[in-house]
Amino acid sequence: MRDMSKWPIQLSDFTESMDEYSRELSKLFELLMEVLSRDLDLESENSLNESVGGERKGLHIRINYYPPCPQPDLVVGLAPHSDPNVLTILLHDQTPGLQIRKNGAWIDVQCVPGALVVNIADQMEILSNGKFKSIEHRGVVHKDRSRMSWAVFCSPPRDVLVSPKRELIDEQHPPLYQGASYGEYLTKFFKKGLEGKGHIHDAKQQDSLVSNS
Ligand SMILES: O=C(O)CCC(=O)C(=O)O
Ligand SMILES: [Fe+2]
């Protein structure tokens, strides 16, 4: 689902570029989902694509602009969070600012010209029953340079129920997450706002929290 009808006709070059970019990212997303399906040993390589609505999947872009700030330590650029969707494909300029949290420490994501950054997001953690973990990340500001990032969120449609893939569940591997429609998950996400990995934590089955919190 790439609804180009909402884009401005006055900025036709921009709209055309976005149309082409989103078409290419849609293909890349499908390919990544095939690779991840194989990695999970799912029966079909279309398995994950089917779980997120196939052709009905959504691509939404957020363009972030971080102005320079002389006292970057006193400012929150974008608060720590994991993304609520399935995968996020991100392009950023040459000013550092994206950080991921690994073992409690914040690590800079390198700016490699022409490279895309792919983040695992919450619905992928749920579908894979925790085998892939969504990544907590934040945006920090730079003391004398501005920064831009273009984040494309690949998502199921709101009516699609997302729960751990049945093939990954057996007696040794009970479902760790409750199923919910993506719409329900998103409503809770926006109600509470950005809060680290709090949302995916709330989606965990209560009895799995003792061993998997
Ligand atoms: O600016 C960045 O690199 C991160 C953007 C981001 O995490 C988001 O828009 O959700
Ligand atoms: Fe994000």
PDB file of C-alpha atoms and ligand atoms in Angstrom:
ATOM      1  CA  MET A   1       0.000   0.000   0.000  1.00  0.00           C
ATOM      2  CA  ARG A   2       1.691   3.153  -1.168  1.00  0.00           C
ATOM      3  CA  ASP A   3      -0.976   5.800  -1.443  1.00  0.00           C
ATOM      4  CA  MET A   4       0.702   8.427  -3.625  1.00  0.00           C
ATOM      5  CA  SER A   5      -2.597  10.342  -4.025  1.00  0.00           C
ATOM      6  CA  LYS A   6      -1.861  12.222  -0.806  1.00  0.00           C
ATOM      7  CA  TRP A   7       1.450  13.633  -2.047  1.00  0.00           C
ATOM      8  CA  PRO A   8       1.622  17.253  -3.294  1.00  0.00           C
ATOM      9  CA  ILE A   9       1.218  17.695  -7.056  1.00  0.00           C
ATOM     10  CA  GLN A  10       3.159  20.983  -6.925  1.00  0.00           C
ATOM     11  CA  LEU A  11       6.325  19.138  -5.881  1.00  0.00           C
ATOM     12  CA  SER A  12       6.111  16.656  -8.710  1.00  0.00           C
ATOM     13  CA  ASP A  13       9.857  15.840  -8.767  1.00  0.00           C
ATOM     14  CA  PHE A  14       9.761  15.021  -5.086  1.00  0.00           C
ATOM     15  CA  THR A  15       6.594  12.967  -5.422  1.00  0.00           C
ATOM     16  CA  GLU A  16       8.057  11.034  -8.354  1.00  0.00           C
ATOM     17  CA  SER A  17      11.255  10.322  -6.394  1.00  0.00           C
ATOM     18  CA  MET A  18       9.239   9.136  -3.382  1.00  0.00           C
ATOM     19  CA  ASP A  19       7.106   6.946  -5.637  1.00  0.00           C
ATOM     20  CA  GLU A  20      10.189   5.280  -7.100  1.00  0.00           C
ATOM     21  CA  TYR A  21      11.973   5.031  -3.728  1.00  0.00           C
ATOM     22  CA  SER A  22       8.975   3.420  -2.046  1.00  0.00           C
ATOM     23  CA  ARG A  23       8.550   0.955  -4.918  1.00  0.00           C
ATOM     24  CA  GLU A  24      12.185  -0.137  -4.569  1.00  0.00           C
ATOM     25  CA  LEU A  25      11.941  -0.345  -0.757  1.00  0.00           C
ATOM     26  CA  SER A  26       8.792  -2.439  -1.057  1.00  0.00           C
ATOM     27  CA  LYS A  27      10.806  -4.985  -3.103  1.00  0.00           C
ATOM     28  CA  LEU A  28      13.709  -4.830  -0.655  1.00  0.00           C
ATOM     29  CA  PHE A  29      11.358  -5.400   2.276  1.00  0.00           C
ATOM     30  CA  GLU A  30       9.847  -8.492   0.596  1.00  0.00           C
ATOM     31  CA  LEU A  31      13.328  -9.850  -0.062  1.00  0.00           C
ATOM     32  CA  LEU A  32      14.420  -9.280   3.530  1.00  0.00           C
ATOM     33  CA  MET A  33      11.275 -11.035   4.763  1.00  0.00           C
ATOM     34  CA  GLU A  34      12.144 -14.036   2.561  1.00  0.00           C
ATOM     35  CA  VAL A  35      15.675 -14.156   3.969  1.00  0.00           C
ATOM     36  CA  LEU A  36      14.348 -13.928   7.532  1.00  0.00           C
ATOM     37  CA  SER A  37      11.738 -16.651   6.832  1.00  0.00           C
ATOM     38  CA  ARG A  38      14.572 -18.931   5.721  1.00  0.00           C
ATOM     39  CA  ASP A  39      16.597 -18.022   8.773  1.00  0.00           C
ATOM     40  CA  LEU A  40      13.694 -19.051  10.987  1.00  0.00           C
ATOM     41  CA  ASP A  41      13.372 -22.346   9.057  1.00  0.00           C
ATOM     42  CA  LEU A  42       9.773 -21.580   8.166  1.00  0.00           C
ATOM     43  CA  GLU A  43       8.203 -23.945   5.643  1.00  0.00           C
ATOM     44  CA  SER A  44       7.663 -21.327   2.971  1.00  0.00           C
ATOM     45  CA  GLU A  45       9.892 -18.371   2.181  1.00  0.00           C
ATOM     46  CA  ASN A  46       6.707 -16.327   1.707  1.00  0.00           C
ATOM     47  CA  SER A  47       5.653 -17.096   5.240  1.00  0.00           C
ATOM     48  CA  LEU A  48       6.588 -13.789   6.897  1.00  0.00           C
ATOM     49  CA  ASN A  49       5.371 -11.716   3.941  1.00  0.00           C
ATOM     50  CA  GLU A  50       1.994 -13.481   4.197  1.00  0.00           C
ATOM     51  CA  SER A  51       1.839 -12.824   7.946  1.00  0.00           C
ATOM     52  CA  VAL A  52       2.017  -9.079   7.394  1.00  0.00           C
ATOM     53  CA  GLY A  53      -0.711  -8.909   4.771  1.00  0.00           C
ATOM     54  CA  GLY A  54       1.312  -9.588   1.589  1.00  0.00           C
ATOM     55  CA  GLU A  55       0.497  -6.906  -0.993  1.00  0.00           C
ATOM     56  CA  ARG A  56      -1.585  -5.060   1.614  1.00  0.00           C
ATOM     57  CA  LYS A  57       1.460  -4.204   3.745  1.00  0.00           C
ATOM     58  CA  GLY A  58       2.026  -0.501   4.433  1.00  0.00           C
ATOM     59  CA  LEU A  59       5.075   1.708   3.900  1.00  0.00           C
ATOM     60  CA  HIS A  60       5.134   4.988   5.803  1.00  0.00           C
ATOM     61  CA  ILE A  61       7.952   7.483   5.789  1.00  0.00           C
ATOM     62  CA  ARG A  62       9.045   9.852   8.549  1.00  0.00           C
ATOM     63  CA  ILE A  63      11.597  12.503   7.644  1.00  0.00           C
ATOM     64  CA  ASN A  64      13.469  13.623  10.759  1.00  0.00           C
ATOM     65  CA  TYR A  65      15.372  16.890  10.967  1.00  0.00           C
ATOM     66  CA  TYR A  66      17.658  17.526  13.949  1.00  0.00           C
ATOM     67  CA  PRO A  67      18.972  21.106  14.119  1.00  0.00           C
ATOM     68  CA  PRO A  68      22.465  21.658  15.539  1.00  0.00           C
ATOM     69  CA  CYS A  69      22.581  22.322  19.265  1.00  0.00           C
ATOM     70  CA  PRO A  70      25.527  23.913  21.113  1.00  0.00           C
ATOM     71  CA  GLN A  71      24.770  21.807  24.214  1.00  0.00           C
ATOM     72  CA  PRO A  72      23.830  18.402  22.781  1.00  0.00           C
ATOM     73  CA  ASP A  73      24.055  16.642  26.153  1.00  0.00           C
ATOM     74  CA  LEU A  74      21.157  18.712  27.487  1.00  0.00           C
ATOM     75  CA  VAL A  75      18.825  17.849  24.611  1.00  0.00           C
ATOM     76  CA  VAL A  76      16.790  14.790  23.618  1.00  0.00           C
ATOM     77  CA  GLY A  77      16.734  14.444  19.810  1.00  0.00           C
ATOM     78  CA  LEU A  78      14.432  11.434  19.591  1.00  0.00           C
ATOM     79  CA  ALA A  79      13.726   9.557  22.845  1.00  0.00           C
ATOM     80  CA  PRO A  80      14.751   5.882  23.211  1.00  0.00           C
ATOM     81  CA  HIS A  81      12.249   3.490  21.628  1.00  0.00           C
ATOM     82  CA  SER A  82      11.874   0.415  19.488  1.00  0.00           C
ATOM     83  CA  ASP A  83       9.706   0.878  16.398  1.00  0.00           C
ATOM     84  CA  PRO A  84       6.204  -0.675  16.583  1.00  0.00           C
ATOM     85  CA  ASN A  85       6.144  -1.988  12.979  1.00  0.00           C
ATOM     86  CA  VAL A  86       7.893  -5.007  11.353  1.00  0.00           C
ATOM     87  CA  LEU A  87      11.121  -3.675   9.828  1.00  0.00           C
ATOM     88  CA  THR A  88      12.351  -0.094   9.448  1.00  0.00           C
ATOM     89  CA  ILE A  89      14.569   0.822   6.498  1.00  0.00           C
ATOM     90  CA  LEU A  90      16.478   3.990   7.224  1.00  0.00           C
ATOM     91  CA  LEU A  91      18.653   6.313   5.195  1.00  0.00           C
ATOM     92  CA  HIS A  92      20.632   8.972   7.023  1.00  0.00           C
ATOM     93  CA  ASP A  93      23.043  11.709   6.041  1.00  0.00           C
ATOM     94  CA  GLN A  94      26.716  11.978   7.032  1.00  0.00           C
ATOM     95  CA  THR A  95      26.117  13.550  10.465  1.00  0.00           C
ATOM     96  CA  PRO A  96      26.250  10.907  13.206  1.00  0.00           C
ATOM     97  CA  GLY A  97      23.236  10.786  15.553  1.00  0.00           C
ATOM     98  CA  LEU A  98      21.533   7.379  15.433  1.00  0.00           C
ATOM     99  CA  GLN A  99      22.450   5.181  18.389  1.00  0.00           C
ATOM    100  CA  ILE A 100      21.375   1.641  19.299  1.00  0.00           C
ATOM    101  CA  ARG A 101      21.349   0.132  22.761  1.00  0.00           C
ATOM    102  CA  LYS A 102      23.423  -3.037  23.166  1.00  0.00           C
ATOM    103  CA  ASN A 103      23.922  -4.653  26.572  1.00  0.00           C
ATOM    104  CA  GLY A 104      22.833  -1.415  28.201  1.00  0.00           C
ATOM    105  CA  ALA A 105      25.357   0.810  26.339  1.00  0.00           C
ATOM    106  CA  TRP A 106      24.541   3.301  23.557  1.00  0.00           C
ATOM    107  CA  ILE A 107      26.490   2.627  20.355  1.00  0.00           C
ATOM    108  CA  ASP A 108      26.775   4.993  17.346  1.00  0.00           C
ATOM    109  CA  VAL A 109      25.500   3.635  14.037  1.00  0.00           C
ATOM    110  CA  GLN A 110      28.089   4.495  11.393  1.00  0.00           C
ATOM    111  CA  CYS A 111      27.166   6.719   8.469  1.00  0.00           C
ATOM    112  CA  VAL A 112      28.174   4.738   5.383  1.00  0.00           C
ATOM    113  CA  PRO A 113      27.508   6.664   2.138  1.00  0.00           C
ATOM    114  CA  GLY A 114      24.772   4.987   0.088  1.00  0.00           C
ATOM    115  CA  ALA A 115      24.028   2.346   2.756  1.00  0.00           C
ATOM    116  CA  LEU A 116      20.616   1.673   4.265  1.00  0.00           C
ATOM    117  CA  VAL A 117      20.171   0.744   7.930  1.00  0.00           C
ATOM    118  CA  VAL A 118      17.592  -1.981   8.660  1.00  0.00           C
ATOM    119  CA  ASN A 119      16.091  -2.139  12.145  1.00  0.00           C
ATOM    120  CA  ILE A 120      14.174  -5.121  13.485  1.00  0.00           C
ATOM    121  CA  ALA A 121      10.940  -3.752  14.947  1.00  0.00           C
ATOM    122  CA  ASP A 122       8.383  -5.047  17.476  1.00  0.00           C
ATOM    123  CA  GLN A 123       6.064  -7.046  15.155  1.00  0.00           C
ATOM    124  CA  MET A 124       9.074  -9.035  13.908  1.00  0.00           C
ATOM    125  CA  GLU A 125      10.013  -9.850  17.507  1.00  0.00           C
ATOM    126  CA  ILE A 126       6.455 -11.131  18.059  1.00  0.00           C
ATOM    127  CA  LEU A 127       6.253 -13.127  14.779  1.00  0.00           C
ATOM    128  CA  SER A 128       9.611 -14.798  15.457  1.00  0.00           C
ATOM    129  CA  ASN A 129       8.541 -15.541  19.064  1.00  0.00           C
ATOM    130  CA  GLY A 130      11.533 -13.603  20.357  1.00  0.00           C
ATOM    131  CA  LYS A 131      14.209 -15.129  18.120  1.00  0.00           C
ATOM    132  CA  PHE A 132      14.734 -11.706  16.530  1.00  0.00           C
ATOM    133  CA  LYS A 133      14.680  -8.872  19.041  1.00  0.00           C
ATOM    134  CA  SER A 134      13.519  -5.388  18.141  1.00  0.00           C
ATOM    135  CA  ILE A 135      16.324  -2.909  18.564  1.00  0.00           C
ATOM    136  CA  GLU A 136      16.103  -0.034  21.002  1.00  0.00           C
ATOM    137  CA  HIS A 137      17.453   3.157  19.456  1.00  0.00           C
ATOM    138  CA  ARG A 138      17.460   6.942  19.834  1.00  0.00           C
ATOM    139  CA  GLY A 139      18.444  10.082  17.925  1.00  0.00           C
ATOM    140  CA  VAL A 140      20.967  12.495  19.422  1.00  0.00           C
ATOM    141  CA  VAL A 141      21.839  15.977  18.184  1.00  0.00           C
ATOM    142  CA  HIS A 142      25.196  17.321  17.027  1.00  0.00           C
ATOM    143  CA  LYS A 143      26.836  20.440  18.424  1.00  0.00           C
ATOM    144  CA  ASP A 144      27.423  22.253  15.110  1.00  0.00           C
ATOM    145  CA  ARG A 145      25.843  20.207  12.320  1.00  0.00           C
ATOM    146  CA  SER A 146      22.252  19.523  11.406  1.00  0.00           C
ATOM    147  CA  ARG A 147      21.170  15.982  10.621  1.00  0.00           C
ATOM    148  CA  MET A 148      18.420  14.370   8.537  1.00  0.00           C
ATOM    149  CA  SER A 149      17.131  10.829   8.441  1.00  0.00           C
ATOM    150  CA  TRP A 150      14.474   9.180   6.281  1.00  0.00           C
ATOM    151  CA  ALA A 151      12.847   6.286   8.125  1.00  0.00           C
ATOM    152  CA  VAL A 152      10.507   3.992   6.177  1.00  0.00           C
ATOM    153  CA  PHE A 153       8.300   1.886   8.450  1.00  0.00           C
ATOM    154  CA  CYS A 154       7.117  -1.377   6.884  1.00  0.00           C
ATOM    155  CA  SER A 155       3.929  -2.480   8.626  1.00  0.00           C
ATOM    156  CA  PRO A 156       1.002  -4.875   8.446  1.00  0.00           C
ATOM    157  CA  PRO A 157      -2.410  -3.315   7.787  1.00  0.00           C
ATOM    158  CA  ARG A 158      -4.182  -2.425  11.048  1.00  0.00           C
ATOM    159  CA  ASP A 159      -6.669  -5.324  10.848  1.00  0.00           C
ATOM    160  CA  VAL A 160      -4.015  -8.057  10.624  1.00  0.00           C
ATOM    161  CA  LEU A 161      -3.602 -10.155  13.762  1.00  0.00           C
ATOM    162  CA  VAL A 162       0.080 -10.541  14.629  1.00  0.00           C
ATOM    163  CA  SER A 163       1.108 -13.401  16.900  1.00  0.00           C
ATOM    164  CA  PRO A 164       4.091 -15.792  17.088  1.00  0.00           C
ATOM    165  CA  LYS A 165       4.273 -18.024  13.986  1.00  0.00           C
ATOM    166  CA  ARG A 166       2.588 -21.325  14.791  1.00  0.00           C
ATOM    167  CA  GLU A 167       5.467 -23.304  13.261  1.00  0.00           C
ATOM    168  CA  LEU A 168       7.793 -21.893  15.916  1.00  0.00           C
ATOM    169  CA  ILE A 169       5.623 -23.043  18.824  1.00  0.00           C
ATOM    170  CA  ASP A 170       5.887 -26.407  20.552  1.00  0.00           C
ATOM    171  CA  GLU A 171       6.073 -27.710  24.103  1.00  0.00           C
ATOM    172  CA  GLN A 172       9.624 -26.459  24.580  1.00  0.00           C
ATOM    173  CA  HIS A 173       8.832 -23.139  22.911  1.00  0.00           C
ATOM    174  CA  PRO A 174       5.541 -21.752  24.194  1.00  0.00           C
ATOM    175  CA  PRO A 175       4.272 -18.482  22.723  1.00  0.00           C
ATOM    176  CA  LEU A 176       6.017 -15.631  24.539  1.00  0.00           C
ATOM    177  CA  TYR A 177       3.751 -12.863  23.226  1.00  0.00           C
ATOM    178  CA  GLN A 178       0.021 -12.260  23.165  1.00  0.00           C
ATOM    179  CA  GLY A 179      -1.495 -11.825  19.717  1.00  0.00           C
ATOM    180  CA  ALA A 180      -3.083  -8.497  18.848  1.00  0.00           C
ATOM    181  CA  SER A 181      -4.178  -6.734  15.714  1.00  0.00           C
ATOM    182  CA  TYR A 182      -1.541  -4.293  14.526  1.00  0.00           C
ATOM    183  CA  GLY A 183      -4.107  -1.507  14.952  1.00  0.00           C
ATOM    184  CA  GLU A 184      -4.520  -2.364  18.645  1.00  0.00           C
ATOM    185  CA  TYR A 185      -0.753  -2.449  19.152  1.00  0.00           C
ATOM    186  CA  LEU A 186      -0.335   0.895  17.412  1.00  0.00           C
ATOM    187  CA  THR A 187      -3.124   2.571  19.391  1.00  0.00           C
ATOM    188  CA  LYS A 188      -1.420   1.578  22.656  1.00  0.00           C
ATOM    189  CA  PHE A 189       1.957   2.660  21.284  1.00  0.00           C
ATOM    190  CA  PHE A 190       0.801   6.172  20.431  1.00  0.00           C
ATOM    191  CA  LYS A 191      -1.210   6.504  23.650  1.00  0.00           C
ATOM    192  CA  LYS A 192       1.809   5.854  25.850  1.00  0.00           C
ATOM    193  CA  GLY A 193       4.453   7.439  23.609  1.00  0.00           C
ATOM    194  CA  LEU A 194       8.098   6.490  23.168  1.00  0.00           C
ATOM    195  CA  GLU A 195       9.404   4.482  26.101  1.00  0.00           C
ATOM    196  CA  GLY A 196      12.328   2.217  25.317  1.00  0.00           C
ATOM    197  CA  LYS A 197      11.138  -1.351  24.812  1.00  0.00           C
ATOM    198  CA  GLY A 198       8.141  -0.883  27.128  1.00  0.00           C
ATOM    199  CA  HIS A 199       5.527  -1.690  24.492  1.00  0.00           C
ATOM    200  CA  ILE A 200       6.917  -5.052  23.466  1.00  0.00           C
ATOM    201  CA  HIS A 201       7.372  -5.836  27.155  1.00  0.00           C
ATOM    202  CA  ASP A 202       3.639  -5.189  27.675  1.00  0.00           C
ATOM    203  CA  ALA A 203       2.864  -7.595  24.792  1.00  0.00           C
ATOM    204  CA  LYS A 204       4.609 -10.490  26.555  1.00  0.00           C
ATOM    205  CA  GLN A 205       2.547 -13.326  28.010  1.00  0.00           C
ATOM    206  CA  GLN A 206       2.410 -12.744  31.755  1.00  0.00           C
ATOM    207  CA  ASP A 207       3.769 -16.215  32.589  1.00  0.00           C
ATOM    208  CA  SER A 208       6.758 -15.733  30.235  1.00  0.00           C
ATOM    209  CA  LEU A 209       7.937 -12.628  32.086  1.00  0.00           C
ATOM    210  CA  VAL A 210       9.505 -14.572  34.940  1.00  0.00           C
ATOM    211  CA  SER A 211      12.084 -16.183  32.664  1.00  0.00           C
ATOM    212  CA  ASN A 212      12.146 -13.753  29.736  1.00  0.00           C
ATOM    213  CA  SER A 213      11.823 -10.192  30.996  1.00  0.00           C
TER     214      SER A 213
HETATM  215  O1  LIG B   1      16.947   9.728  13.141  1.00  0.00           O
HETATM  216  C1  LIG B   1      17.186   8.519  13.211  1.00  0.00           C
HETATM  217  O2  LIG B   1      18.199   8.014  12.731  1.00  0.00           O
HETATM  218  C2  LIG B   1      16.208   7.599  13.904  1.00  0.00           C
HETATM  219  C3  LIG B   1      14.794   7.841  13.482  1.00  0.00           C
HETATM  220  C4  LIG B   1      13.842   6.920  14.178  1.00  0.00           C
HETATM  221  O3  LIG B   1      14.201   6.106  14.979  1.00  0.00           O
HETATM  222  C5  LIG B   1      12.406   7.002  13.887  1.00  0.00           C
HETATM  223  O4  LIG B   1      11.984   7.898  13.131  1.00  0.00           O
HETATM  224  O5  LIG B   1      11.662   6.144  14.428  1.00  0.00           O
HETATM  225 FE    FE B   2      12.700   4.645  15.404  1.00  0.00          FE
END
